[in-house]
C-alpha positions as a printed NumPy array, in Angstrom:
array([[ -7.922,  23.744, -35.359],
       [-11.569,  24.008, -37.024],
       [-12.741,  27.702, -37.219],
       [-16.12 ,  28.453, -37.411],
       [-17.516,  31.309, -39.843],
       [-18.82 ,  33.247, -36.644],
       [-17.036,  36.257, -34.635],
       [-17.08 ,  37.534, -31.007],
       [-15.464,  40.64 , -29.706],
       [-12.271,  39.11 , -30.033],
       [-11.897,  37.533, -32.982],
       [-13.363,  33.917, -34.681],
       [-14.726,  31.738, -32.464],
       [-13.224,  28.304, -32.111],
       [-15.183,  25.372, -31.442],
       [-14.002,  22.756, -29.051],
       [-13.281,  19.261, -30.228],
       [-13.176,  16.445, -28.202],
       [-11.85 ,  13.116, -29.364],
       [-13.023,   9.988, -27.311],
       [-11.792,   6.579, -27.514],
       [-13.484,   3.134, -26.015],
       [-11.088,   0.702, -24.894],
       [-11.433,  -2.366, -23.598],
       [ -8.98 ,  -4.186, -20.699],
       [ -9.595,  -7.902, -21.491],
       [ -7.047,  -9.248, -20.293],
       [ -4.12 ,  -8.836, -17.641],
       [ -0.803, -10.648, -17.433],
       [ -0.292, -12.204, -14.314],
       [  3.157, -12.097, -14.727],
       [  3.495,  -8.681, -14.689],
       [  0.415,  -8.018, -12.27 ],
       [  2.903, -10.419,  -9.926],
       [  5.911,  -8.292, -10.521],
       [  4.028,  -4.988,  -9.797],
       [  2.577,  -6.631,  -6.407],
       [  5.826,  -7.71 ,  -5.199],
       [  7.529,  -4.672,  -5.748],
       [  5.045,  -2.319,  -3.873],
       [  4.252,  -4.897,  -1.13 ],
       [  8.189,  -5.239,  -0.715],
       [  8.28 ,  -1.226,  -0.572],
       [  5.139,  -1.415,   2.163],
       [  7.551,  -3.517,   4.138],
       [ 10.425,  -1.209,   4.091],
       [  8.14 ,   1.576,   5.284],
       [  6.884,  -0.526,   7.459],
       [ 10.206,  -1.115,   9.033],
       [ 11.319,   2.264,   9.129],
       [  7.881,   3.468,  10.826],
       [  8.301,   0.861,  13.317],
       [ 11.445,   1.961,  14.282],
       [ 11.207,   5.828,  14.218],
       [  8.164,   5.087,  16.308],
       [ 10.065,   3.029,  19.026],
       [ 12.879,   5.315,  19.172],
       [ 10.265,   8.401,  19.544],
       [  8.181,   6.377,  22.658],
       [ 12.078,   5.355,  24.103],
       [ 13.029,   9.211,  23.629],
       [  9.95 ,  10.384,  25.564],
       [ 10.43 ,   7.499,  28.339],
       [  7.346,   5.818,  27.793],
       [  8.67 ,   2.117,  27.853],
       [ 10.347,   3.245,  31.355],
       [  7.389,   4.297,  32.406],
       [  5.383,   1.567,  31.487],
       [  7.603,  -0.705,  32.234],
       [  7.846,   0.405,  35.844],
       [  4.007,   0.341,  36.391],
       [  3.717,  -2.998,  34.923],
       [  6.584,  -4.727,  37.119],
       [  4.981,  -2.963,  40.688],
       [  1.946,  -4.64 ,  39.379],
       [  3.047,  -8.   ,  38.211],
       [  5.687,  -8.858,  41.386],
       [  5.412, -10.672,  44.252],
       [  7.177, -12.291,  47.222],
       [  8.56 , -15.003,  44.986],
       [  8.467, -13.064,  41.589],
       [ 10.164, -10.022,  40.75 ],
       [  7.483,  -9.273,  38.025],
       [  7.314,  -9.432,  34.446],
       [  9.993,  -7.28 ,  32.33 ],
       [  8.363,  -5.009,  29.687],
       [ 11.485,  -3.042,  28.659],
       [ 13.138,  -6.519,  27.912],
       [ 10.143,  -7.641,  26.059],
       [  9.798,  -4.455,  24.167],
       [ 13.251,  -3.84 ,  23.25 ],
       [ 14.433,  -2.621,  19.78 ],
       [ 15.518,  -6.077,  18.918],
       [ 12.865,  -7.843,  19.479],
       [ 10.206,  -5.448,  18.018],
       [ 12.279,  -5.185,  14.744],
       [ 12.112,  -8.827,  14.614],
       [  8.259,  -8.988,  14.883],
       [  7.861,  -6.076,  12.36 ],
       [ 10.569,  -8.041,  10.256],
       [  8.061, -11.2  ,  10.358],
       [  5.222,  -9.097,   9.607],
       [  6.619,  -7.564,   6.538],
       [  7.923, -10.573,   5.125],
       [  4.674, -12.373,   5.564],
       [  3.227,  -9.34 ,   4.032],
       [  5.27 ,  -9.207,   0.93 ],
       [  4.394, -13.051,   0.64 ],
       [  0.765, -12.788,   1.17 ],
       [  0.505,  -9.187,  -1.433],
       [  2.021, -10.656,  -4.133],
       [  0.258, -13.898,  -3.983],
       [ -3.395, -12.283,  -3.709],
       [ -2.37 ,  -9.758,  -6.666],
       [ -1.661, -12.651,  -8.831],
       [ -4.61 , -14.544,  -7.529],
       [ -6.566, -11.206,  -8.641],
       [ -5.264, -11.247, -12.091],
       [ -6.189, -14.801, -12.669],
       [ -9.545, -14.254, -11.251],
       [-10.126, -11.237, -13.484],
       [ -9.039, -12.923, -16.44 ],
       [-11.502, -15.871, -15.941],
       [-14.314, -13.422, -15.498],
       [-13.417, -10.806, -18.128],
       [-13.386, -13.804, -20.552],
       [-17.587, -14.363, -19.61 ],
       [-18.078, -10.535, -19.385],
       [-15.579,  -9.202, -22.02 ],
       [-13.967,  -7.233, -19.311],
       [-13.874,  -3.467, -18.082],
       [-14.388,  -0.71 , -20.554],
       [-12.953,   2.663, -20.397],
       [-13.646,   5.504, -22.683],
       [-10.892,   7.932, -22.757],
       [-11.574,  11.738, -23.717],
       [ -9.342,  14.119, -25.159],
       [ -9.999,  17.99 , -25.22 ],
       [ -8.556,  20.389, -27.857]])
Protein backbone atom coordinates (compact mmCIF):
# COMPACT_ATOMS: atom_id res chain seq x y z
CA UNK A 1 0.00 0.00 0.00
CA UNK A 2 1.14 3.46 -0.75
CA UNK A 3 1.78 5.70 2.23
CA UNK A 4 1.82 9.43 2.13
CA UNK A 5 4.30 11.60 3.96
CA UNK A 6 1.72 12.87 6.48
CA UNK A 7 1.46 11.43 9.96
CA UNK A 8 -1.49 11.43 12.33
CA UNK A 9 -1.85 10.74 16.05
CA UNK A 10 -1.80 6.97 15.40
CA UNK A 11 1.00 6.91 12.87
CA UNK A 12 1.26 7.43 9.13
CA UNK A 13 -1.97 8.13 7.23
CA UNK A 14 -2.68 5.76 4.35
CA UNK A 15 -4.57 6.93 1.33
CA UNK A 16 -7.48 4.80 0.15
CA UNK A 17 -7.17 3.71 -3.43
CA UNK A 18 -10.09 2.72 -5.56
CA UNK A 19 -9.58 0.58 -8.62
CA UNK A 20 -12.25 0.86 -11.26
CA UNK A 21 -12.96 -1.28 -14.28
CA UNK A 22 -15.51 -0.51 -16.96
CA UNK A 23 -17.03 -3.60 -18.51
CA UNK A 24 -19.61 -3.99 -21.22
CA UNK A 25 -22.00 -6.92 -21.69
CA UNK A 26 -22.19 -6.88 -25.46
CA UNK A 27 -23.65 -10.37 -25.93
CA UNK A 28 -25.21 -13.16 -23.89
CA UNK A 29 -25.22 -16.78 -24.99
CA UNK A 30 -28.85 -17.88 -25.63
CA UNK A 31 -28.00 -21.52 -24.89
CA UNK A 32 -26.67 -20.60 -21.43
CA UNK A 33 -29.70 -18.41 -20.77
CA UNK A 34 -31.98 -21.27 -21.80
CA UNK A 35 -30.27 -23.73 -19.45
CA UNK A 36 -30.35 -21.33 -16.49
CA UNK A 37 -33.94 -20.33 -17.23
CA UNK A 38 -34.96 -24.00 -17.40
CA UNK A 39 -33.31 -24.86 -14.09
CA UNK A 40 -34.73 -21.82 -12.30
CA UNK A 41 -38.24 -22.44 -13.62
CA UNK A 42 -37.96 -26.12 -12.71
CA UNK A 43 -37.04 -25.11 -9.15
CA UNK A 44 -39.98 -22.70 -9.14
CA UNK A 45 -42.28 -25.54 -10.27
CA UNK A 46 -41.07 -27.77 -7.43
CA UNK A 47 -41.59 -24.94 -4.93
CA UNK A 48 -45.11 -24.43 -6.31
CA UNK A 49 -45.98 -28.11 -5.90
CA UNK A 50 -44.66 -28.24 -2.34
CA UNK A 51 -46.42 -24.98 -1.39
CA UNK A 52 -49.75 -26.16 -2.81
CA UNK A 53 -49.46 -29.49 -0.97
CA UNK A 54 -48.65 -27.83 2.36
CA UNK A 55 -51.42 -25.26 1.93
CA UNK A 56 -53.96 -27.95 1.01
CA UNK A 57 -52.98 -30.09 4.02
CA UNK A 58 -53.25 -27.12 6.38
CA UNK A 59 -56.65 -26.09 5.04
CA UNK A 60 -57.91 -29.66 5.15
CA UNK A 61 -56.61 -30.08 8.69
CA UNK A 62 -58.48 -26.94 9.74
CA UNK A 63 -61.68 -28.32 8.20
CA UNK A 64 -62.08 -25.51 5.68
CA UNK A 65 -63.00 -27.82 2.80
CA UNK A 66 -65.57 -29.71 4.86
CA UNK A 67 -67.20 -26.51 6.10
CA UNK A 68 -67.27 -24.75 2.73
CA UNK A 69 -68.29 -27.99 0.99
CA UNK A 70 -71.23 -28.46 3.32
CA UNK A 71 -72.38 -24.86 2.72
CA UNK A 72 -72.05 -25.19 -1.08
CA UNK A 73 -73.89 -28.52 -1.06
CA UNK A 74 -76.77 -27.03 0.95
CA UNK A 75 -76.95 -24.00 -1.34
CA UNK A 76 -76.97 -26.00 -4.58
CA UNK A 77 -79.17 -28.94 -3.68
CA UNK A 78 -82.75 -29.18 -4.83
CA UNK A 79 -85.52 -31.78 -4.89
CA UNK A 80 -84.04 -33.48 -7.95
CA UNK A 81 -80.34 -32.67 -7.44
CA UNK A 82 -78.18 -33.63 -4.46
CA UNK A 83 -75.98 -30.52 -4.84
CA UNK A 84 -72.41 -29.82 -5.89
CA UNK A 85 -69.74 -31.89 -4.10
CA UNK A 86 -66.94 -29.36 -3.53
CA UNK A 87 -64.87 -31.75 -1.43
CA UNK A 88 -64.58 -34.20 -4.31
CA UNK A 89 -63.71 -31.37 -6.73
CA UNK A 90 -61.00 -29.96 -4.41
CA UNK A 91 -59.47 -33.30 -3.45
CA UNK A 92 -55.71 -33.52 -3.04
CA UNK A 93 -55.45 -35.60 -6.22
CA UNK A 94 -57.31 -33.03 -8.35
CA UNK A 95 -55.47 -30.10 -6.76
CA UNK A 96 -52.05 -31.67 -7.35
CA UNK A 97 -52.98 -32.56 -10.94
CA UNK A 98 -53.96 -28.96 -11.71
CA UNK A 99 -50.85 -27.62 -9.93
CA UNK A 100 -48.67 -30.03 -11.94
CA UNK A 101 -50.14 -28.73 -15.19
CA UNK A 102 -49.50 -25.15 -14.08
CA UNK A 103 -45.89 -26.05 -13.13
CA UNK A 104 -45.24 -27.73 -16.50
CA UNK A 105 -46.64 -24.76 -18.41
CA UNK A 106 -44.53 -22.45 -16.20
CA UNK A 107 -41.34 -24.36 -17.03
CA UNK A 108 -42.04 -24.23 -20.76
CA UNK A 109 -43.03 -20.55 -20.83
CA UNK A 110 -40.23 -19.25 -18.60
CA UNK A 111 -37.60 -21.20 -20.55
CA UNK A 112 -38.94 -19.95 -23.88
CA UNK A 113 -39.27 -16.34 -22.70
CA UNK A 114 -35.77 -16.30 -21.20
CA UNK A 115 -34.29 -17.59 -24.45
CA UNK A 116 -36.30 -15.09 -26.49
CA UNK A 117 -35.10 -12.35 -24.13
CA UNK A 118 -31.48 -13.37 -24.79
CA UNK A 119 -32.00 -13.12 -28.54
CA UNK A 120 -33.69 -9.75 -28.18
CA UNK A 121 -30.89 -8.49 -25.93
CA UNK A 122 -28.27 -9.57 -28.47
CA UNK A 123 -30.18 -7.83 -31.24
CA UNK A 124 -30.53 -4.64 -29.21
CA UNK A 125 -26.91 -4.77 -28.00
CA UNK A 126 -25.69 -4.93 -31.60
CA UNK A 127 -27.26 -1.48 -32.16
CA UNK A 128 -26.54 0.14 -28.78
CA UNK A 129 -23.32 -1.54 -27.74
CA UNK A 130 -24.74 -3.36 -24.73
CA UNK A 131 -24.92 -2.56 -21.04
CA UNK A 132 -21.89 -0.83 -19.53
CA UNK A 133 -21.05 -1.60 -15.90
CA UNK A 134 -18.42 0.06 -13.74
CA UNK A 135 -16.92 -2.16 -11.06
CA UNK A 136 -15.05 -0.60 -8.16
CA UNK A 137 -12.73 -2.20 -5.63
CA UNK A 138 -11.57 -0.29 -2.59
CA UNK A 139 -8.38 -1.15 -0.71
